[in-house]
CSV table of C-alpha atoms and ligand atoms in Angstrom, one decimal:
chain,number,residue,atom,x,y,z
A,1,MET,CA,-27.2,-160.2,-38.6
A,2,ALA,CA,-28.4,-162.8,-41.3
A,3,ARG,CA,-25.8,-165.4,-42.3
A,4,ALA,CA,-25.6,-168.0,-45.1
A,5,PRO,CA,-26.6,-171.5,-43.6
A,6,GLY,CA,-23.7,-173.8,-42.8
A,7,LEU,CA,-22.9,-177.1,-41.8
A,8,SER,CA,-23.6,-177.8,-38.1
A,9,VAL,CA,-20.8,-178.2,-35.8
A,10,ARG,CA,-21.9,-181.5,-34.8
A,11,LEU,CA,-22.0,-182.6,-38.6
A,12,LYS,CA,-18.6,-181.2,-39.2
A,13,LEU,CA,-17.2,-183.0,-36.1
A,14,THR,CA,-18.8,-186.4,-37.2
A,15,LEU,CA,-17.4,-186.2,-40.6
A,16,SER,CA,-14.0,-185.5,-39.2
A,17,TYR,CA,-14.3,-188.5,-37.0
A,18,ALA,CA,-15.4,-190.7,-39.8
A,19,GLY,CA,-12.8,-189.1,-42.0
A,20,PHE,CA,-9.8,-189.8,-39.7
A,21,LEU,CA,-11.2,-193.4,-39.0
A,22,MET,CA,-11.1,-194.2,-42.8
A,23,LEU,CA,-7.9,-192.7,-43.3
A,24,ALA,CA,-6.2,-194.8,-40.4
A,25,GLY,CA,-8.2,-197.8,-41.6
A,26,ALA,CA,-6.8,-197.4,-45.4
A,27,LEU,CA,-3.4,-196.9,-44.1
A,28,LEU,CA,-3.4,-200.0,-42.0
A,29,LEU,CA,-4.8,-202.0,-44.9
A,30,GLY,CA,-2.1,-200.4,-47.3
A,31,ALA,CA,0.6,-201.6,-44.7
A,32,VAL,CA,-0.8,-205.1,-44.7
A,33,TRP,CA,-0.8,-205.3,-48.4
A,34,LEU,CA,2.7,-204.0,-48.7
A,35,PHE,CA,3.8,-206.6,-46.3
A,36,LEU,CA,2.1,-209.3,-48.2
A,37,LEU,CA,3.6,-208.1,-51.7
A,38,ARG,CA,7.0,-208.2,-49.6
A,39,TYR,CA,6.9,-211.7,-48.2
A,40,VAL,CA,4.5,-213.5,-50.6
A,41,PRO,CA,6.2,-214.8,-53.9
A,42,ASP,CA,4.5,-213.8,-57.2
A,43,ARG,CA,4.2,-217.6,-58.3
A,44,LEU,CA,4.6,-220.9,-56.7
A,45,MET,CA,6.1,-224.1,-58.3
A,46,ILE,CA,5.3,-227.4,-56.4
A,47,VAL,CA,8.4,-229.6,-56.6
A,48,PRO,CA,7.8,-233.3,-55.4
A,49,GLY,CA,10.2,-234.6,-53.0
A,50,SER,CA,12.0,-237.9,-52.8
A,51,THR,CA,8.8,-239.9,-53.7
A,52,GLY,CA,9.0,-238.7,-57.1
A,53,GLY,CA,6.3,-237.3,-59.1
A,54,GLU,CA,6.1,-234.3,-61.7
A,55,ILE,CA,6.8,-230.6,-61.1
A,56,THR,CA,3.6,-228.9,-61.0
A,57,GLY,CA,2.7,-225.0,-61.5
A,58,PRO,CA,3.4,-222.2,-61.5
A,59,PHE,CA,0.4,-221.1,-59.5
A,60,PRO,CA,-0.2,-217.3,-59.4
A,61,ILE,CA,-0.3,-216.6,-55.7
A,62,ARG,CA,-0.4,-212.8,-55.7
A,63,SER,CA,-3.3,-212.2,-58.0
A,64,ASN,CA,-5.0,-215.0,-56.1
A,65,LEU,CA,-4.4,-213.1,-52.8
A,66,LEU,CA,-5.6,-209.8,-54.2
A,67,GLN,CA,-8.9,-211.4,-55.3
A,68,VAL,CA,-9.3,-212.5,-51.6
A,69,PHE,CA,-8.0,-209.3,-50.0
A,70,ALA,CA,-9.6,-206.7,-52.1
A,71,PRO,CA,-13.2,-207.4,-51.1
A,72,ARG,CA,-12.5,-208.2,-47.6
A,73,ALA,CA,-10.7,-204.7,-47.4
A,74,ALA,CA,-13.5,-203.0,-48.8
A,75,ALA,CA,-15.8,-204.5,-46.4
A,76,VAL,CA,-13.6,-203.4,-43.4
A,77,LEU,CA,-13.5,-199.9,-44.9
A,78,GLY,CA,-17.3,-200.0,-45.1
A,79,ILE,CA,-17.7,-200.9,-41.6
A,80,LEU,CA,-15.2,-198.4,-40.4
A,81,LEU,CA,-17.1,-195.6,-42.3
A,82,ILE,CA,-20.4,-196.7,-40.5
A,83,VAL,CA,-18.8,-196.9,-37.1
A,84,GLY,CA,-17.0,-193.6,-37.6
A,85,LEU,CA,-20.3,-191.9,-38.9
A,86,LEU,CA,-22.3,-193.4,-36.0
A,87,GLY,CA,-19.9,-193.0,-33.2
A,88,GLY,CA,-18.8,-189.7,-34.5
A,89,TRP,CA,-22.5,-188.6,-34.4
A,90,ILE,CA,-23.2,-189.8,-30.8
A,91,LEU,CA,-19.9,-188.5,-29.3
A,92,ALA,CA,-20.1,-185.3,-30.9
A,93,GLY,CA,-23.7,-184.8,-29.7
A,94,ARG,CA,-22.6,-185.8,-26.2
A,95,MET,CA,-19.6,-183.5,-26.2
A,96,LEU,CA,-21.7,-180.5,-27.8
A,97,ALA,CA,-24.8,-180.8,-25.2
A,98,PRO,CA,-23.5,-178.0,-22.9
A,99,LEU,CA,-23.2,-175.7,-25.8
A,100,THR,CA,-26.9,-176.2,-26.4
A,101,ARG,CA,-27.5,-175.2,-22.8
A,102,ILE,CA,-25.4,-172.2,-23.1
A,103,THR,CA,-27.1,-171.1,-26.3
A,104,GLU,CA,-30.4,-171.5,-24.7
A,105,ALA,CA,-29.4,-169.4,-21.7
A,106,THR,CA,-28.2,-166.6,-24.1
A,107,ARG,CA,-31.2,-166.7,-25.9
A,108,LEU,CA,-33.3,-166.2,-22.6
A,109,THR,CA,-31.1,-163.2,-21.5
A,110,GLU,CA,-31.4,-161.7,-24.9
A,111,SER,CA,-35.3,-161.9,-24.3
A,112,GLY,CA,-34.7,-160.1,-21.0
A,113,SER,CA,-34.7,-162.6,-18.3
A,114,LEU,CA,-31.6,-161.9,-16.3
A,115,SER,CA,-32.5,-164.4,-13.4
A,116,HIS,CA,-32.0,-167.6,-15.7
A,117,ARG,CA,-28.7,-169.4,-14.7
A,118,ILE,CA,-27.0,-172.3,-16.7
A,119,GLU,CA,-25.6,-174.0,-13.5
A,120,LEU,CA,-23.6,-176.4,-15.5
A,121,SER,CA,-22.6,-179.7,-13.6
A,122,GLY,CA,-19.7,-182.0,-13.8
A,123,PRO,CA,-15.9,-181.6,-13.6
A,124,SER,CA,-14.2,-178.3,-14.6
A,125,ASP,CA,-13.6,-178.0,-18.4
A,126,GLU,CA,-13.7,-175.5,-21.1
A,127,PHE,CA,-17.4,-175.5,-21.3
A,128,ARG,CA,-17.9,-175.5,-17.6
A,129,GLU,CA,-15.5,-172.5,-17.3
A,130,LEU,CA,-17.6,-170.7,-20.0
A,131,ALA,CA,-20.9,-171.5,-18.4
A,132,ASP,CA,-19.6,-170.1,-15.0
A,133,ALA,CA,-18.3,-166.9,-16.5
A,134,PHE,CA,-21.8,-166.4,-18.2
A,135,ASP,CA,-23.4,-167.3,-14.9
A,136,ALA,CA,-21.3,-164.8,-13.0
A,137,MET,CA,-21.7,-162.1,-15.8
A,138,LEU,CA,-25.5,-162.8,-15.4
A,139,ALA,CA,-25.5,-162.2,-11.6
A,140,ARG,CA,-23.5,-159.0,-12.0
A,141,LEU,CA,-26.0,-157.6,-14.7
A,142,GLU,CA,-29.1,-158.6,-12.5
A,143,ALA,CA,-27.5,-156.9,-9.4
A,144,HIS,CA,-26.6,-154.0,-11.5
A,145,ASP,CA,-30.2,-153.8,-12.9
A,146,ALA,CA,-31.7,-154.1,-9.4
A,147,GLU,CA,-29.4,-151.2,-8.3
A,148,GLN,CA,-30.5,-149.2,-11.2
A,149,GLN,CA,-34.2,-149.6,-10.4
A,150,ARG,CA,-33.8,-148.8,-6.9
A,151,PHE,CA,-31.7,-145.7,-7.7
A,152,ALA,CA,-34.4,-144.5,-10.1
A,153,ALA,CA,-37.2,-145.1,-7.7
A,154,ASN,CA,-35.3,-143.5,-5.1
A,155,ALA,CA,-34.5,-140.5,-7.2
A,156,SER,CA,-38.1,-140.0,-8.3
A,157,HIS,CA,-39.3,-140.1,-4.9
A,158,GLU,CA,-36.5,-137.5,-3.7
A,159,LEU,CA,-37.6,-135.3,-6.6
A,160,ARG,CA,-41.3,-135.5,-5.7
A,161,THR,CA,-40.6,-134.4,-2.2
A,162,PRO,CA,-39.9,-130.8,-3.0
A,163,LEU,CA,-42.5,-130.7,-5.4
A,164,ALA,CA,-45.0,-131.9,-2.9
A,165,ILE,CA,-43.7,-129.6,-0.2
A,166,THR,CA,-44.1,-126.7,-2.7
A,167,LYS,CA,-47.9,-127.8,-3.5
A,168,THR,CA,-48.7,-128.0,0.4
A,169,LEU,CA,-47.4,-124.4,1.1
A,170,LEU,CA,-49.3,-123.1,-2.0
A,171,ASP,CA,-52.4,-124.8,-1.1
A,172,VAL,CA,-52.2,-123.6,2.6
A,173,ALA,CA,-51.4,-120.2,1.3
A,174,ARG,CA,-54.5,-120.0,-1.2
A,175,ASN,CA,-56.6,-121.0,1.7
A,176,ASN,CA,-55.6,-118.4,4.1
A,177,PRO,CA,-56.5,-114.9,3.1
A,178,ASP,CA,-54.2,-113.1,5.7
A,179,ARG,CA,-50.9,-115.1,4.9
A,180,ASP,CA,-47.6,-113.9,5.2
A,181,ASP,CA,-46.3,-113.6,1.6
A,182,GLY,CA,-42.6,-112.8,2.6
A,183,ASP,CA,-42.4,-116.1,4.7
A,184,LEU,CA,-44.1,-118.1,2.1
A,185,VAL,CA,-41.8,-116.7,-0.6
A,186,GLU,CA,-38.7,-117.6,1.8
A,187,ARG,CA,-39.9,-121.1,2.6
A,188,LEU,CA,-40.6,-121.6,-1.4
A,189,ARG,CA,-37.1,-120.4,-2.1
A,190,ALA,CA,-35.6,-122.8,0.3
A,191,VAL,CA,-37.5,-125.8,-1.0
A,192,ASN,CA,-36.6,-124.7,-4.5
A,193,ALA,CA,-33.1,-124.4,-3.7
A,194,ARG,CA,-33.1,-128.0,-2.4
A,195,ALA,CA,-34.6,-129.2,-5.6
A,196,ILE,CA,-31.7,-127.5,-7.4
A,197,ASP,CA,-29.1,-129.1,-5.2
A,198,LEU,CA,-30.7,-132.4,-5.8
A,199,THR,CA,-30.9,-132.1,-9.6
A,200,GLU,CA,-27.3,-130.8,-9.9
A,201,ALA,CA,-26.3,-133.7,-7.4
A,202,LEU,CA,-27.9,-136.3,-10.0
A,203,LEU,CA,-26.4,-134.5,-12.9
A,204,LEU,CA,-23.0,-134.8,-11.4
A,205,LEU,CA,-23.4,-138.3,-10.5
A,206,SER,CA,-24.3,-139.4,-14.3
A,207,ARG,CA,-21.4,-137.3,-15.2
A,208,ALA,CA,-18.7,-138.8,-12.9
A,209,ASP,CA,-20.4,-142.3,-14.2
A,210,GLN,CA,-19.9,-141.7,-17.8
A,211,ARG,CA,-16.1,-141.3,-17.4
A,212,SER,CA,-15.9,-138.8,-20.4
A,213,PHE,CA,-13.9,-136.0,-18.8
A,214,PRO,CA,-10.6,-134.4,-19.9
A,215,ARG,CA,-7.7,-135.4,-17.5
A,216,GLU,CA,-5.0,-133.5,-16.2
A,217,ARG,CA,-2.3,-133.3,-13.5
A,218,VAL,CA,-3.9,-132.3,-10.3
A,219,ASP,CA,-2.4,-131.6,-6.8
A,220,LEU,CA,-4.7,-133.3,-4.1
A,221,SER,CA,-3.4,-131.0,-1.4
A,222,LEU,CA,-4.2,-127.5,-3.3
A,223,LEU,CA,-7.8,-129.1,-3.8
A,224,ALA,CA,-7.9,-129.7,0.1
A,225,GLU,CA,-7.1,-126.2,0.8
A,226,GLU,CA,-9.6,-124.8,-1.5
A,227,ALA,CA,-12.2,-127.1,0.0
A,228,VAL,CA,-11.2,-126.0,3.3
A,229,GLU,CA,-11.2,-122.4,2.4
A,230,THR,CA,-14.7,-122.5,1.1
A,231,LEU,CA,-16.2,-124.6,3.9
A,232,LEU,CA,-14.5,-122.6,7.0
A,233,PRO,CA,-17.5,-120.4,7.6
A,234,LEU,CA,-19.5,-123.6,7.8
A,235,ALA,CA,-17.0,-125.1,10.3
A,236,GLU,CA,-16.9,-121.9,12.4
A,237,LYS,CA,-20.6,-121.8,12.5
A,238,ARG,CA,-20.6,-125.4,13.9
A,239,GLY,CA,-17.6,-125.1,16.2
A,240,VAL,CA,-15.6,-127.5,14.3
A,241,SER,CA,-11.8,-127.0,14.0
A,242,ILE,CA,-10.1,-128.2,10.8
A,243,GLU,CA,-6.3,-129.4,10.7
A,244,THR,CA,-4.6,-130.1,7.4
A,245,ALA,CA,-1.4,-131.6,6.7
A,246,GLY,CA,0.4,-133.2,3.8
A,247,ASP,CA,2.6,-133.1,1.0
A,248,VAL,CA,2.0,-132.1,-2.7
A,249,SER,CA,0.2,-135.1,-4.2
A,250,PHE,CA,-0.3,-135.3,-8.0
A,251,THR,CA,-2.7,-137.5,-9.5
A,252,CYS,CA,-4.2,-137.5,-12.9
A,253,GLY,CA,-7.9,-136.6,-13.4
A,254,SER,CA,-10.7,-134.0,-13.9
A,255,GLN,CA,-9.8,-131.0,-11.5
A,256,ALA,CA,-13.6,-130.0,-11.3
A,257,LEU,CA,-14.6,-133.4,-10.2
A,258,LEU,CA,-11.9,-134.1,-7.7
A,259,LEU,CA,-12.6,-130.7,-6.0
A,260,GLN,CA,-16.3,-131.9,-5.8
A,261,LEU,CA,-15.0,-135.1,-4.2
A,262,THR,CA,-12.9,-133.3,-1.5
A,263,THR,CA,-15.5,-130.6,-0.9
A,264,ASN,CA,-18.0,-133.2,-0.3
A,265,LEU,CA,-15.8,-135.2,2.2
A,266,VAL,CA,-15.0,-132.0,4.0
A,267,HIS,CA,-18.7,-131.0,3.9
A,268,ASN,CA,-19.8,-134.1,5.5
A,269,ALA,CA,-17.1,-134.3,8.0
A,270,ILE,CA,-18.3,-130.8,9.3
A,271,VAL,CA,-21.9,-131.4,9.4
A,272,HIS,CA,-21.9,-135.0,10.6
A,273,ASN,CA,-19.7,-134.1,13.4
A,274,LEU,CA,-20.2,-133.7,17.2
A,275,PRO,CA,-22.6,-131.1,18.3
A,276,ALA,CA,-19.7,-129.2,19.7
A,277,ASN,CA,-15.8,-129.1,19.9
A,278,GLY,CA,-15.7,-131.4,16.7
A,279,THR,CA,-12.4,-131.9,14.9
A,280,VAL,CA,-11.7,-132.7,11.2
A,281,TRP,CA,-8.0,-133.9,10.1
A,282,ILE,CA,-7.3,-133.7,6.2
A,283,THR,CA,-4.2,-135.1,5.1
A,284,THR,CA,-2.7,-136.0,1.8
A,285,ARG,CA,0.1,-138.3,1.1
A,286,ALA,CA,2.1,-139.3,-1.9
A,287,ASP,CA,3.7,-142.7,-2.4
A,288,ARG,CA,5.8,-144.0,-5.6
A,289,ASP,CA,2.6,-145.0,-7.2
A,290,ARG,CA,-0.3,-144.0,-5.2
A,291,THR,CA,-1.8,-140.8,-4.0
A,292,VAL,CA,-3.9,-140.7,-0.9
A,293,LEU,CA,-6.4,-138.2,0.5
A,294,THR,CA,-7.8,-138.9,4.1
A,295,VAL,CA,-10.4,-137.0,5.8
A,296,GLU,CA,-11.1,-138.2,9.4
A,297,ASN,CA,-13.5,-136.6,11.8
A,298,THR,CA,-15.0,-136.9,15.3
A,299,GLY,CA,-18.8,-137.6,15.5
A,300,GLU,CA,-21.6,-140.2,16.2
A,301,ARG,CA,-20.1,-143.7,16.8
A,302,LEU,CA,-21.0,-145.9,13.9
A,303,GLY,CA,-21.1,-149.6,13.6
A,304,PRO,CA,-19.3,-151.3,10.5
A,305,ARG,CA,-22.8,-152.5,9.2
A,306,VAL,CA,-24.0,-148.9,8.8
A,307,VAL,CA,-20.8,-147.5,7.3
A,308,SER,CA,-20.9,-150.3,4.7
A,309,THR,CA,-24.2,-148.8,3.2
A,310,LEU,CA,-23.4,-145.1,3.5
A,311,THR,CA,-22.1,-144.9,-0.2
A,312,GLU,CA,-25.2,-146.3,-1.5
A,313,PRO,CA,-27.3,-143.3,-2.9
A,314,PHE,CA,-29.8,-141.7,-0.5
A,315,GLN,CA,-28.5,-143.6,2.6
A,316,ARG,CA,-28.3,-141.3,5.5
A,317,GLY,CA,-26.7,-143.0,8.5
A,318,THR,CA,-28.7,-142.8,11.7
A,319,GLU,CA,-30.0,-139.4,11.1
A,320,ARG,CA,-33.5,-138.4,10.3
A,321,VAL,CA,-34.0,-138.2,6.4
A,322,HIS,CA,-34.6,-134.5,6.4
A,323,SER,CA,-32.6,-133.4,9.1
A,324,ASP,CA,-31.2,-129.7,9.1
A,325,HIS,CA,-27.8,-131.0,7.8
A,326,GLY,CA,-29.1,-130.1,4.4
A,327,GLY,CA,-27.4,-133.0,2.3
A,328,VAL,CA,-29.4,-134.7,-0.3
A,329,GLY,CA,-28.0,-138.2,0.5
A,330,LEU,CA,-26.0,-138.4,-2.6
A,331,GLY,CA,-22.5,-137.0,-1.3
A,332,LEU,CA,-20.8,-140.2,-0.7
A,333,ALA,CA,-22.4,-141.7,-3.9
A,334,ILE,CA,-20.7,-139.0,-5.8
A,335,VAL,CA,-17.6,-139.4,-3.8
A,336,LYS,CA,-17.7,-143.2,-4.8
A,337,SER,CA,-18.5,-142.5,-8.5
A,338,ILE,CA,-15.7,-140.0,-9.0
A,339,THR,CA,-13.2,-142.2,-7.3
A,340,GLN,CA,-14.1,-145.2,-9.5
A,341,ALA,CA,-14.1,-143.0,-12.5
A,342,HIS,CA,-10.2,-142.2,-11.5
A,343,ASP,CA,-9.5,-145.9,-10.9
A,344,GLY,CA,-9.3,-145.3,-7.0
A,345,ILE,CA,-10.2,-147.0,-4.2
A,346,LEU,CA,-12.6,-145.5,-1.5
A,347,THR,CA,-12.3,-146.9,2.0
A,348,LEU,CA,-14.8,-146.1,4.9
A,349,THR,CA,-13.7,-146.9,8.4
A,350,PRO,CA,-15.6,-146.1,11.7
A,351,ARG,CA,-13.4,-144.7,14.3
A,352,LEU,CA,-13.5,-146.8,17.5
A,353,THR,CA,-12.3,-144.2,19.8
A,354,GLU,CA,-14.3,-142.2,22.6
A,355,THR,CA,-14.9,-139.3,20.2
A,356,GLY,CA,-16.5,-141.7,17.5
A,357,GLY,CA,-16.8,-140.4,13.8
A,358,LEU,CA,-15.4,-141.7,10.4
A,359,ARG,CA,-12.2,-142.1,8.7
A,360,ILE,CA,-12.5,-141.9,4.8
A,361,THR,CA,-9.6,-142.6,2.5
A,362,VAL,CA,-9.4,-141.9,-1.3
A,363,ASP,CA,-6.5,-143.9,-2.7
A,364,LEU,CA,-5.7,-142.8,-6.4
A,365,PRO,CA,-3.1,-143.7,-9.0
A,366,ALA,CA,-0.1,-141.1,-8.6
A,367,ALA,CA,1.0,-138.8,-11.6
A,368,HIS,CA,4.5,-138.1,-12.0
B,1,ADP,N1,-17.7,-137.8,7.8
B,1,ADP,C1,-18.7,-138.4,8.4
B,1,ADP,N2,-18.7,-138.8,9.4
B,1,ADP,C2,-20.0,-139.3,10.0
B,1,ADP,N3,-21.0,-139.8,9.4
B,1,ADP,C3,-20.9,-139.5,7.9
B,1,ADP,C4,-19.7,-138.9,7.3
B,1,ADP,N4,-20.0,-138.7,5.9
B,1,ADP,C5,-21.2,-139.3,5.7
B,1,ADP,N5,-21.7,-139.6,6.8
B,1,ADP,C6,-23.1,-140.4,6.9
B,1,ADP,O1,-23.4,-141.0,5.8
B,1,ADP,C7,-24.6,-140.6,5.4
B,1,ADP,C8,-24.7,-140.3,3.8
B,1,ADP,O2,-23.8,-139.1,3.5
B,1,ADP,P1,-24.1,-138.4,2.1
B,1,ADP,O3,-23.9,-139.3,0.9
B,1,ADP,O4,-22.9,-137.4,1.9
B,1,ADP,O5,-25.4,-137.7,2.3
B,1,ADP,P2,-25.9,-136.7,3.3
B,1,ADP,O6,-24.5,-136.0,3.7
B,1,ADP,O7,-26.6,-135.7,2.3
B,1,ADP,O8,-26.8,-137.3,4.4
B,1,ADP,C9,-24.8,-139.3,6.1
B,1,ADP,O9,-26.0,-139.1,6.3
B,1,ADP,C10,-24.1,-139.6,7.4
B,1,ADP,O10,-25.2,-140.3,8.2
B,2,MG,MG1,-23.1,-135.2,2.4
């Protein structure tokens, strides 16, 4: 935005310093002058003592005094003006030096460099606080930027995979005159379904990230029941038993997104469970101001290091990237995004018992 040119802050500060110094000097000189007026008589008569002689005078003292005082006072004021302007210019320059560095850093950021830092040294003051806050903001932006780039690279890679598989299947089929078309169609259909799942997961993730959804009162225990009902056939197929417990627990948010969150958690708890005799526990709990959903399951034993990375997009624990579990690696990333969009806290804790597994809690604000 174009703005009319104005005085620089340095010049304004200099003028104020000099102005104040002049004002203080003038006041002091005025006080001295008043004092002189009060205690120095207007005229002076010289009366001879006992030795005799004539009375001389009157001598005009005040007007003489004024003649002597005025030019000196003017000289003092002149010196004060020079000292004020010079000192003010130097002092203001020193005080504003950090601002120049902050402005330079802002310009660099504007031109696209996020790796630059101000790193202002010295004791803590207002400028130091501003510079530190700016550095912290840059660090956050840089991390976010790197995360976005990683995400875009991973997403492109994941989206390319089904296309590449499709191409291979078609190439093989073209070069093989006695192919089984039924088998080919079946395999193409599976690959296509996976690509659709992945695209839908990506769309869902961006929808949750945008936070633009209508909010209503939602009962998490009902959502948990619904998710269990949908996934029960899968659990039976894998020999996993599901136990649900808990109170009616209301929170405020999007019914569809919270159902997706619950379904993702229960789905993970079933598919990343023990090969046989696995268990899933689902509980909902309502406090005065928090509503907590907990999904816990038996499974492989996980270290805390691995667990801390699982919510990143396309991170898949210890299993092979394309295992038969069929997830696209976005399940927990979506859970995290939906939780954050609802101002909640997602916690993953490895279960340290013999039967291993994971315990995930989603802590959301309660709605009354
Ligand atoms: N309930 C769970 N128990 C054990 N491991 C889990 C659980 N949920 C997720 N994981 C691990 O976290 C990884 C990421 O999960 P997710 O984002 O849903 O991707 P996906 O399920 O598609 O692999 C999984 O590959 C799995 O290793
Ligand atoms: Mg999953």
